[in-house]
PDB file of C-alpha atoms in Angstrom:
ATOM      1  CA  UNK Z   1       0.000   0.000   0.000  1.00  0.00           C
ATOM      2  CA  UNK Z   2       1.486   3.485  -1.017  1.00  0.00           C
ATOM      3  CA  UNK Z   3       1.088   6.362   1.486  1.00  0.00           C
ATOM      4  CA  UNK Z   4       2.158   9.842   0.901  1.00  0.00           C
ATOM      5  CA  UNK Z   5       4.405  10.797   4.213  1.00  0.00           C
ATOM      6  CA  UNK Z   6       6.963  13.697   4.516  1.00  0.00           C
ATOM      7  CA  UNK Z   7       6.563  14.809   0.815  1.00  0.00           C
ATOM      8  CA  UNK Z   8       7.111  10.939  -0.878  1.00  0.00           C
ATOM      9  CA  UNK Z   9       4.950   8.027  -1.724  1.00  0.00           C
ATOM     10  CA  UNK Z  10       6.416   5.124   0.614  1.00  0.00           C
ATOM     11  CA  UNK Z  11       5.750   2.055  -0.164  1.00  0.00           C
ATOM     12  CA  UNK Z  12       3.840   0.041   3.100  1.00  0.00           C
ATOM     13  CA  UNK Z  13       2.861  -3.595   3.628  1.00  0.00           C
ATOM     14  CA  UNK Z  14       0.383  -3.674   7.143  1.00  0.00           C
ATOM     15  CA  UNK Z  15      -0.518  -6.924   8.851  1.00  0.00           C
ATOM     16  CA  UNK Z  16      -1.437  -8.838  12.116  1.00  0.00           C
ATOM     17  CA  UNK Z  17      -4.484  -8.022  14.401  1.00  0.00           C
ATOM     18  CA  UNK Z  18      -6.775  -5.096  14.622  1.00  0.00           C
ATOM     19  CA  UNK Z  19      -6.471  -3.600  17.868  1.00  0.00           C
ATOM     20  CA  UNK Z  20      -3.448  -5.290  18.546  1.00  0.00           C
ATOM     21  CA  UNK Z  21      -0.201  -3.222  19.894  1.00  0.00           C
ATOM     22  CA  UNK Z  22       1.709  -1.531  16.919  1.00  0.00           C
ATOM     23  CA  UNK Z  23       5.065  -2.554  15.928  1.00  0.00           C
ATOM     24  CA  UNK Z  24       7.159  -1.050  12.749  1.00  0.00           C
ATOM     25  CA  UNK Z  25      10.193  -2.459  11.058  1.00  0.00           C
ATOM     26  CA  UNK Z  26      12.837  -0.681   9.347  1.00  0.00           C
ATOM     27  CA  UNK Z  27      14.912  -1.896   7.046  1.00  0.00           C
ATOM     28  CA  UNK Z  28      19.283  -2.091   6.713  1.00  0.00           C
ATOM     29  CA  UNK Z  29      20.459   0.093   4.112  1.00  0.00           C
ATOM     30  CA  UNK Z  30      20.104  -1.833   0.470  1.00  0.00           C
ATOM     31  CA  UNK Z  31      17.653  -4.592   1.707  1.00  0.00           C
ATOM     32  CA  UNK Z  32      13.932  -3.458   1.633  1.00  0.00           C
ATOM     33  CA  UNK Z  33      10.726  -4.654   3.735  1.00  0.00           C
ATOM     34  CA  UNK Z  34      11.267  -8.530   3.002  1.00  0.00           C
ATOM     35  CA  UNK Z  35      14.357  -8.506   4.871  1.00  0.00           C
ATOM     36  CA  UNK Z  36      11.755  -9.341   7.982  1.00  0.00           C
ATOM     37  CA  UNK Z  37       9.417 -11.658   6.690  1.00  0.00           C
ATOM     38  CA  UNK Z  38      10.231 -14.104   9.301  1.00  0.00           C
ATOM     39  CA  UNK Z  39      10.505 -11.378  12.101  1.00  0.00           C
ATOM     40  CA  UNK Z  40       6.740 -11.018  11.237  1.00  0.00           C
ATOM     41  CA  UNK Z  41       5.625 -14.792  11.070  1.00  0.00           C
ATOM     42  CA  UNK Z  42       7.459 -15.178  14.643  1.00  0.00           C
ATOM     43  CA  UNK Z  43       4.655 -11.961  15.687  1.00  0.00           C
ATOM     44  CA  UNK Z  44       1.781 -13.522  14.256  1.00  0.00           C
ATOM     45  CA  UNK Z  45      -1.274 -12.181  15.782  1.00  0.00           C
ATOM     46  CA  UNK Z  46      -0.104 -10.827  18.516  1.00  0.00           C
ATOM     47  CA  UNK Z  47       0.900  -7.533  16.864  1.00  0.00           C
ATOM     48  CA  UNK Z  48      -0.738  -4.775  14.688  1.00  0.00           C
ATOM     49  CA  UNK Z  49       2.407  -4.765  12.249  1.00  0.00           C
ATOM     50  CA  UNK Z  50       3.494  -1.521   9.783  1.00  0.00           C
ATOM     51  CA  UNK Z  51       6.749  -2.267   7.787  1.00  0.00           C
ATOM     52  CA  UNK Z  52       8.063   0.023   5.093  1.00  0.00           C
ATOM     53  CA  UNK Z  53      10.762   0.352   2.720  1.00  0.00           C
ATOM     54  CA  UNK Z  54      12.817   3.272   3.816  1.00  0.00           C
ATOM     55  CA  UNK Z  55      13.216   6.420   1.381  1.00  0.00           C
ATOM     56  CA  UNK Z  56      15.236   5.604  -1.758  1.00  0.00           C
ATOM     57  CA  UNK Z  57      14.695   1.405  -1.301  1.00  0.00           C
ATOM     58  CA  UNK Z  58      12.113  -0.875  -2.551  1.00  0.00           C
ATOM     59  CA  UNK Z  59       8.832   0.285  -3.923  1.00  0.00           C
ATOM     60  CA  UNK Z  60       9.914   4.069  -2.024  1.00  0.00           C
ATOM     61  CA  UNK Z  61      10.358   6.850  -3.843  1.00  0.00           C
ATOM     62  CA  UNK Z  62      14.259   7.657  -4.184  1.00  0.00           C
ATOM     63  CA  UNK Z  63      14.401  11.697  -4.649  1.00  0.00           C
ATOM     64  CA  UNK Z  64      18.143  12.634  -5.217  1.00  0.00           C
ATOM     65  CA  UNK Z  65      20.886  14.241  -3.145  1.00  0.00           C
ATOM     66  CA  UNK Z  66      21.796  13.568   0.173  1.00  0.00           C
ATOM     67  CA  UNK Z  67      19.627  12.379   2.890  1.00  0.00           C
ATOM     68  CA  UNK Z  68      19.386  12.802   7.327  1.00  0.00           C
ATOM     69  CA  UNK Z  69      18.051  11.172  10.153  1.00  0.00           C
ATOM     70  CA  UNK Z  70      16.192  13.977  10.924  1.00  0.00           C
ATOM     71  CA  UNK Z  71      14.720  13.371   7.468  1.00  0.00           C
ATOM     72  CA  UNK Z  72      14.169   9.642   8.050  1.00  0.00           C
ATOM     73  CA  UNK Z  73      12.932  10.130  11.739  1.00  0.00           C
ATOM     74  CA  UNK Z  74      10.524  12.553   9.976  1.00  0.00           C
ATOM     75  CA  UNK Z  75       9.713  10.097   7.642  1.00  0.00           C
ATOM     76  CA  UNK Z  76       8.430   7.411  10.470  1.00  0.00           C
ATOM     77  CA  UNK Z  77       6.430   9.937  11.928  1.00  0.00           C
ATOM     78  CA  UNK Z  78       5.212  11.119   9.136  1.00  0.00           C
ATOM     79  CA  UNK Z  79       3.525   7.041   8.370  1.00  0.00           C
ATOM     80  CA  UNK Z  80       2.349   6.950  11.665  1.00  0.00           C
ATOM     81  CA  UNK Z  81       0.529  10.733  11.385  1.00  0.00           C
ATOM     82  CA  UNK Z  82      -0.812   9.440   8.050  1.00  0.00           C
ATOM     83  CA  UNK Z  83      -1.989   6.294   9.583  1.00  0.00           C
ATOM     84  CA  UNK Z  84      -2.669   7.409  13.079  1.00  0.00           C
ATOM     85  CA  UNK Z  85      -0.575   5.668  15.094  1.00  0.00           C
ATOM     86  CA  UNK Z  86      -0.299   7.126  17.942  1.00  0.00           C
ATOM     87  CA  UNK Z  87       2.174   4.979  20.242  1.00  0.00           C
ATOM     88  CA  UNK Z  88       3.967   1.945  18.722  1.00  0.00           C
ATOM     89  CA  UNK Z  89       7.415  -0.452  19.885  1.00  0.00           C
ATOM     90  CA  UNK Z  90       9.874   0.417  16.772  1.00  0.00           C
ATOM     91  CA  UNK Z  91      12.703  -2.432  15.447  1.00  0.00           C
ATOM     92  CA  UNK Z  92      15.058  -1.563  13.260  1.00  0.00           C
ATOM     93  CA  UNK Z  93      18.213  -3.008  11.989  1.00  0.00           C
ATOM     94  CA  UNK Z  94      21.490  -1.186  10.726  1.00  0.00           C
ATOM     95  CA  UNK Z  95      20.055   2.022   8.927  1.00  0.00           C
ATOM     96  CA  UNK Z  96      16.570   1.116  10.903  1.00  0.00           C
ATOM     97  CA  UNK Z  97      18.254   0.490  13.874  1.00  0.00           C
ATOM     98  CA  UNK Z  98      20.127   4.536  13.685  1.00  0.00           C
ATOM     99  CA  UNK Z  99      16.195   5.701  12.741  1.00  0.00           C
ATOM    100  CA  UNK Z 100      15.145   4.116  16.052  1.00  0.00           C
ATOM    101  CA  UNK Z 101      17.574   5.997  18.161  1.00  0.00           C
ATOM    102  CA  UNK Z 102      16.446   9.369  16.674  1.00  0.00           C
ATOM    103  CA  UNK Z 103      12.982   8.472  17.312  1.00  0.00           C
ATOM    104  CA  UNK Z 104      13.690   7.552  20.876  1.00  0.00           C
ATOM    105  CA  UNK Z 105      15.682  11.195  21.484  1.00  0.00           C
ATOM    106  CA  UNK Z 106      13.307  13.189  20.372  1.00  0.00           C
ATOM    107  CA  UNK Z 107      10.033  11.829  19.599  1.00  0.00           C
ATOM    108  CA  UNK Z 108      10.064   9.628  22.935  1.00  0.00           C
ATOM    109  CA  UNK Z 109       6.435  10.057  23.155  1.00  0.00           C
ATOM    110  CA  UNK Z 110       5.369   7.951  20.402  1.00  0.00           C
ATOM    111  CA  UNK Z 111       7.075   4.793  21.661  1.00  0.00           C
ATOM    112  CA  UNK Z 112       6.466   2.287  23.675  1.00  0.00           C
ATOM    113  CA  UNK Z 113      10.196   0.246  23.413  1.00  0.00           C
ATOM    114  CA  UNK Z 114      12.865   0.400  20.943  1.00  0.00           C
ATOM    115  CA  UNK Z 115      15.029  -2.344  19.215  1.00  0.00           C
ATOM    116  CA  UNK Z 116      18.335  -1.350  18.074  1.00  0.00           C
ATOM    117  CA  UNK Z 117      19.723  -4.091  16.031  1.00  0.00           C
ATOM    118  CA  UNK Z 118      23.473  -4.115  14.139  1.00  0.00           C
ATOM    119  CA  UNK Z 119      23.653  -0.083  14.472  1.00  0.00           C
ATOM    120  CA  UNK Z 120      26.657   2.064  15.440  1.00  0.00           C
ATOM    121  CA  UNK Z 121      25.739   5.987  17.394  1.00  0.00           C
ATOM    122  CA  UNK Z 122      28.519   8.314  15.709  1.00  0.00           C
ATOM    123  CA  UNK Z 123      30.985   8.701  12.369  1.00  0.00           C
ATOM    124  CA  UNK Z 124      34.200   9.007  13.243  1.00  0.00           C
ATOM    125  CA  UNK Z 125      36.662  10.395  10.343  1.00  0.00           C
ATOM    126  CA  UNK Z 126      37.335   6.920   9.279  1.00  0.00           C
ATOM    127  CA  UNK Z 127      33.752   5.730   9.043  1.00  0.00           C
ATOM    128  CA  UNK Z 128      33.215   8.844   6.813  1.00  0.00           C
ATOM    129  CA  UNK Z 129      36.039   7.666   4.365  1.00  0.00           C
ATOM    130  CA  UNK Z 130      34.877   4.314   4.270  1.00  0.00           C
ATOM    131  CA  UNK Z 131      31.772   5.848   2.982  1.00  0.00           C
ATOM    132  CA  UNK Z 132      32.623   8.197   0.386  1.00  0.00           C
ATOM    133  CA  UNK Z 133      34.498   4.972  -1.160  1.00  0.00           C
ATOM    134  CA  UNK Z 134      31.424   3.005  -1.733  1.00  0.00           C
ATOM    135  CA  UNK Z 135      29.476   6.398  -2.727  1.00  0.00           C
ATOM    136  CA  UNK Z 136      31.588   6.702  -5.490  1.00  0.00           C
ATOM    137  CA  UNK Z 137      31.429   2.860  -6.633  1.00  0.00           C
ATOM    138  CA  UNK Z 138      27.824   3.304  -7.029  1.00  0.00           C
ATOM    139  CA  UNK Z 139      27.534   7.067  -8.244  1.00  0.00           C
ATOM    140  CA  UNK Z 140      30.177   5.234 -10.871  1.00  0.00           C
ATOM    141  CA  UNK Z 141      29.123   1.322 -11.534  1.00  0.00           C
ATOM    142  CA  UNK Z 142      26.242   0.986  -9.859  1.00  0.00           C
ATOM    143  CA  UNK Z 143      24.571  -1.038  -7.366  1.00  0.00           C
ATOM    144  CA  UNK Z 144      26.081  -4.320  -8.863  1.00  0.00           C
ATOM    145  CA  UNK Z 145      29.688  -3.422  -8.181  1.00  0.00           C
ATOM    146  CA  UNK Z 146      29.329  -3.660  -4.292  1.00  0.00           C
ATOM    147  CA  UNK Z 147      27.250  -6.726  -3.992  1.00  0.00           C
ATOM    148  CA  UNK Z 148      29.990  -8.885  -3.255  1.00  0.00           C
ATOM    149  CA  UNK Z 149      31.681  -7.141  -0.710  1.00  0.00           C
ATOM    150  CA  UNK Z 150      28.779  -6.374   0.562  1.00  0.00           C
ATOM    151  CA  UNK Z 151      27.438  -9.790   0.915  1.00  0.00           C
ATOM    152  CA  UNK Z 152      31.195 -10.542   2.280  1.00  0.00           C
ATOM    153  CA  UNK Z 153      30.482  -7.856   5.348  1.00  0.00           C
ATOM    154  CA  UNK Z 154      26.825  -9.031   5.959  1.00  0.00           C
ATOM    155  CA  UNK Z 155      27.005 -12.575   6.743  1.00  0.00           C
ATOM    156  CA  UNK Z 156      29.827 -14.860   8.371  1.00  0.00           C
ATOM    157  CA  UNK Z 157      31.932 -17.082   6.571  1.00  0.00           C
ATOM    158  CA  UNK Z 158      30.617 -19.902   7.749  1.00  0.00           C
ATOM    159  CA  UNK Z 159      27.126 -19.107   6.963  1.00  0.00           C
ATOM    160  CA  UNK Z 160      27.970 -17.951   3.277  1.00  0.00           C
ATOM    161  CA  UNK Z 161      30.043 -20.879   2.801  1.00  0.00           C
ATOM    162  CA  UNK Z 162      26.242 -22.936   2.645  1.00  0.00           C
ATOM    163  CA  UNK Z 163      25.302 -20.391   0.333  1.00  0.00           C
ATOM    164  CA  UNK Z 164      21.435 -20.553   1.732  1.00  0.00           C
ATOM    165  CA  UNK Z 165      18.708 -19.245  -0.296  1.00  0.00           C
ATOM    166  CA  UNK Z 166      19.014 -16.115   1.841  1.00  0.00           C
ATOM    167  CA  UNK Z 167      21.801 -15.079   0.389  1.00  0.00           C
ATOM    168  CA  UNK Z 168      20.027 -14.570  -3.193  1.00  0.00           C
ATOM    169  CA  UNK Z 169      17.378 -12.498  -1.358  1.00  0.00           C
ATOM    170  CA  UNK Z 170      19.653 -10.233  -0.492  1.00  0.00           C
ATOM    171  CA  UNK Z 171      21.878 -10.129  -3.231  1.00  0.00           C
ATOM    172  CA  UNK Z 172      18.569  -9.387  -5.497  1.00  0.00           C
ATOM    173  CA  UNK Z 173      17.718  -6.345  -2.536  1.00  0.00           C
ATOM    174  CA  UNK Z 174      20.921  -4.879  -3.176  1.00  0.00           C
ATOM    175  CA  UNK Z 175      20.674  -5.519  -6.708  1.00  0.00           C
ATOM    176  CA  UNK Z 176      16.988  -3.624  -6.461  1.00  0.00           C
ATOM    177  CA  UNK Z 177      17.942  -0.426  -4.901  1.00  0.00           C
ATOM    178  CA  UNK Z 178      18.030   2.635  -5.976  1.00  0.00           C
ATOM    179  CA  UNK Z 179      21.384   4.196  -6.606  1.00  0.00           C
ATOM    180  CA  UNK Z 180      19.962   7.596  -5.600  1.00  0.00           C
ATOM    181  CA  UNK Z 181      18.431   6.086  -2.385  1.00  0.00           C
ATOM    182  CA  UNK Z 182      21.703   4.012  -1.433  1.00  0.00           C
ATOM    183  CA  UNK Z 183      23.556   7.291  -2.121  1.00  0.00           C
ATOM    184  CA  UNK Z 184      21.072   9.568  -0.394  1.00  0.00           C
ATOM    185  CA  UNK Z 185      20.916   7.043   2.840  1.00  0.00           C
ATOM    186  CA  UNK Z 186      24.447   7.046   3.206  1.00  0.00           C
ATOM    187  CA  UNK Z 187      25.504  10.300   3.381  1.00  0.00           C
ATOM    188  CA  UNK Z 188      22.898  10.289   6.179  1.00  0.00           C
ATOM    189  CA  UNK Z 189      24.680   7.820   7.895  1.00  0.00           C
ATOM    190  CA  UNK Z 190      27.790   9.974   7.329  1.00  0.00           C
ATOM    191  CA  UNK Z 191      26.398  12.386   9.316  1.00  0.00           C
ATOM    192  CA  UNK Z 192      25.293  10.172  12.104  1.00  0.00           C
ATOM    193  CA  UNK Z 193      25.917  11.565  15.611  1.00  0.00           C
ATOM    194  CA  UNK Z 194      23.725  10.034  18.602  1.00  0.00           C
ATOM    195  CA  UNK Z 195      26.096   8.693  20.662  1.00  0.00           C
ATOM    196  CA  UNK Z 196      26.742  11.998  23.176  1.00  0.00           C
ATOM    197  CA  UNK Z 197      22.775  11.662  23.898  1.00  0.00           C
ATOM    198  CA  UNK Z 198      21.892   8.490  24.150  1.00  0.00           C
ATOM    199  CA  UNK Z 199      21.945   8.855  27.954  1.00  0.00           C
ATOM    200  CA  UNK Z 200      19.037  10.797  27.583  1.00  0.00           C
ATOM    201  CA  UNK Z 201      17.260   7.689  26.591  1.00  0.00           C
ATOM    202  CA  UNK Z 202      14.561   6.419  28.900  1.00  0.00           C
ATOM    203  CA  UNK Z 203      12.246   4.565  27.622  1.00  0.00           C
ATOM    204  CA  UNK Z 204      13.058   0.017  27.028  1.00  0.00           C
ATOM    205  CA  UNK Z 205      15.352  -0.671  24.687  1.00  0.00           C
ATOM    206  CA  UNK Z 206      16.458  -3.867  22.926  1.00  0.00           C
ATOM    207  CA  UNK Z 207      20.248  -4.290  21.594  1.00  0.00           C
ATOM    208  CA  UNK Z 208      21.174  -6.897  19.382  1.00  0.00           C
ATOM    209  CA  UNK Z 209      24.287  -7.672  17.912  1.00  0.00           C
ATOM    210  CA  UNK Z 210      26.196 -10.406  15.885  1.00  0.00           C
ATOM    211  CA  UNK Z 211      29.196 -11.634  17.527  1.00  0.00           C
ATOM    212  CA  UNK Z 212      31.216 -11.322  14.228  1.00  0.00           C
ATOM    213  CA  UNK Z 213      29.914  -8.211  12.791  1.00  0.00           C
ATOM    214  CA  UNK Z 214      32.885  -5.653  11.423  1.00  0.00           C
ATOM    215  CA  UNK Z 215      30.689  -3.150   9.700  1.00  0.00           C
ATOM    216  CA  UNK Z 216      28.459  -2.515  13.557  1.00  0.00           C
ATOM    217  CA  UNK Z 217      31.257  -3.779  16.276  1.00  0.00           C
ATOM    218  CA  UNK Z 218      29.556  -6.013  19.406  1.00  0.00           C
ATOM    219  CA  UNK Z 219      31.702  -3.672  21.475  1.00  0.00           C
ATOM    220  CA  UNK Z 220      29.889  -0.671  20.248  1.00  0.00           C
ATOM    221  CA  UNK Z 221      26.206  -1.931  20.268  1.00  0.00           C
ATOM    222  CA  UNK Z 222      27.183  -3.197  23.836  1.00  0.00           C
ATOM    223  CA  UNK Z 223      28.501   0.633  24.678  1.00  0.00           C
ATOM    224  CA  UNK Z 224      25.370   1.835  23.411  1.00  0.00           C
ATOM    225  CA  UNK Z 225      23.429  -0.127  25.917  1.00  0.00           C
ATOM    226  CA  UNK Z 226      25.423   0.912  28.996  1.00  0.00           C
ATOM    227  CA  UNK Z 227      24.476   4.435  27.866  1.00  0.00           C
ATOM    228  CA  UNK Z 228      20.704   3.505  27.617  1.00  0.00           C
ATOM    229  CA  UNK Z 229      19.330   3.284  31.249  1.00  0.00           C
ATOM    230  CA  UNK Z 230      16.406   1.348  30.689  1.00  0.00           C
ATOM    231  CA  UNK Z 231      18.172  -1.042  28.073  1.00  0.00           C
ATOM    232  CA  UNK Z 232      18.792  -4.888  27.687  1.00  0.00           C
ATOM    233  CA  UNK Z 233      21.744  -6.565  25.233  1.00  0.00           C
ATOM    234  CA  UNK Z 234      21.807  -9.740  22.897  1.00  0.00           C
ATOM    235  CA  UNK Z 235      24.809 -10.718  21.333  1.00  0.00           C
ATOM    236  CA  UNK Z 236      23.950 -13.375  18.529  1.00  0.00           C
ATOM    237  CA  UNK Z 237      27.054 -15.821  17.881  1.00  0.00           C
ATOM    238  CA  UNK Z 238      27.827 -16.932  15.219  1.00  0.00           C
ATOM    239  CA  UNK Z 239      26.178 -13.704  12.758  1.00  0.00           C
ATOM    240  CA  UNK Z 240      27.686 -11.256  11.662  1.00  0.00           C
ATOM    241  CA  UNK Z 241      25.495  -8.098  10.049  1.00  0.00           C
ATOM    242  CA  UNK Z 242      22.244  -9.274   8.943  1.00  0.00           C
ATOM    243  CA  UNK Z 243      21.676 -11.001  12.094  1.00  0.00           C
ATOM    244  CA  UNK Z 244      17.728 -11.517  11.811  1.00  0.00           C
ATOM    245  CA  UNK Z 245      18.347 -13.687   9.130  1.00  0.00           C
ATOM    246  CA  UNK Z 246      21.266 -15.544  10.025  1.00  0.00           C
ATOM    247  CA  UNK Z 247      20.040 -16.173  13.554  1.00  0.00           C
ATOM    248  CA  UNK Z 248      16.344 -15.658  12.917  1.00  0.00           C
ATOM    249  CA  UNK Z 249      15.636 -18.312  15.802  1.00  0.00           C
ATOM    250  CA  UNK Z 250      17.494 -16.652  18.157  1.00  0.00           C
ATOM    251  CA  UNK Z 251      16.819 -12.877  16.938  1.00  0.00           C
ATOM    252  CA  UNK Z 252      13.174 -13.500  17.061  1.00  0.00           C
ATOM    253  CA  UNK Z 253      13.382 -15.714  20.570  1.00  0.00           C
ATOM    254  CA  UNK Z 254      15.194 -12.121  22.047  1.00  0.00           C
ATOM    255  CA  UNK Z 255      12.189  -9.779  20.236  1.00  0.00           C
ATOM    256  CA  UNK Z 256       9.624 -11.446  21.171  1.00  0.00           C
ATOM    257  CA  UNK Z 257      10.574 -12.054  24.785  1.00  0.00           C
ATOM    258  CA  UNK Z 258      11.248  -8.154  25.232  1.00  0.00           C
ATOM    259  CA  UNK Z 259       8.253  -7.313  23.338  1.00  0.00           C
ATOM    260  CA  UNK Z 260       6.347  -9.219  26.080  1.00  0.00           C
ATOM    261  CA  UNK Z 261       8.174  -7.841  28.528  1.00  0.00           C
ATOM    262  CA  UNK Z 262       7.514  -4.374  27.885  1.00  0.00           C
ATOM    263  CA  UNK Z 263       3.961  -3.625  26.119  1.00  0.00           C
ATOM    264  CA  UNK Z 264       4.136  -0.228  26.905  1.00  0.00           C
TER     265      UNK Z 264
END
């Protein structure tokens, strides 16, 4: 279902129970909405569920030049205005999981828990470089020309080495996604820069990481959680990036116990 939010059309999938408590996904950069198909079969009923691909991915709309978290904090809020959500538990994972920390510092309200999966808080100088690398590999070949490596960072060794069907969903997200959006997301993430306020975060919070992810350190998610007051931490071994669908036994055994937990 397309819904106009925050000047865009974003493309929306809603499911689960009438009534039921709200919960939104947001999706890693270069995956779109599928990416938690089995995050929403562990749910079921229980849930009133809202996922949607994040600007510039899926069936979003990908306006150029560079994008913010303001802009994709703005963006959630603007879906749940539209739809009238007024209170809702938020997931997110990598690029989701950055949008749920800028919901929960300034538009605490709205929430009832967050969960803050394979996410870093800051850019240091080095982060930025790294970044401006793969911008210019897709301003310049495309989306194609970092599936690989990509791929390579998202999933252990191990796990790749099987070569499950999962990895040809993701390869064909990446494949899917906008150059524009990819570029635009990115530079947000370049400017990323919660970490000095994350104290200020009260509300329940979920932190999951994968024991063997490079691109979002274990060391930093678990930082992040000794910041948040109110906070509980999951490392998934072995997973590296994409840890709901390496580990989606274990990720959705962690979600759906702190779900219950904390209905807000």
């Amino acid at each position: 279902m397309d819904i106009e939010a925050n000047g865009i059309s974003f493309n929306t999938k809603i499911e689960g129970a009438d009534g039921a408590p709200w919960v939104t996904f947001s999706n890693s950069l270069a995956c779109n909405l599928s990416m938690w198909d089995g995050q929403v079969a562990a749910l079921g009923d229980d849930y009133r569920i809202l996922r949607y691909d994040t600007r510039g991915h899926g069936g979003t709309a990908a306006p150029g030049g560079a994008y913010s978290f303001d802009m994709l904090v703005g963006d959630v809020i603007g879906l749940w205005d539209a739809l009238g959500i007024e209170r809702g538990h938020f997931i997110g994972l990598s690029l989701g999981g950055m949008t749920a920390l800028g919901l929960a510092l300034g538009h605490a309200g709205r929430l009832s828990s967050i969960t803050v999966c394979n996410a870093r808080a800051e850019a240091p100088p080095e982060f930025r470089d790294l970044w401006d690398t793969r911008i210019a590999t897709v301003g310049e070949n495309g989306m194609e020309a970092i599936i690989d490596a990509t791929l390579e960072r998202w999933f252990t060794p191990g796990f790749a080495a099987g070569d499950p069907p999962v990895l040809d969903r993701v390869r064909d997200m990446i494949r899917a996604t906008a150059p524009e959006g990819y570029i635009g997301c990115a530079r947000a993430l370049q400017g990323l820069d919660y970490l000095p306020r994350l104290g200020g975060i009260s509300l329940p919070a979920l932190f999951i990481a994968g024991a063997g992810d490079g691109a979002t350190p274990p060391e930093g998610m678990r930082a992040m959680h000794q910041a948040v007051a109110d906070s509980q931490y999951v490392e998934l071994d072995p997973a590296a990036h994409i840890s709901n669908l390496e580990q989606p036994e274990a990720f959705n055994d962690a979600l759906t116990t702190f779900l219950a937990e904390n209905p807000g």
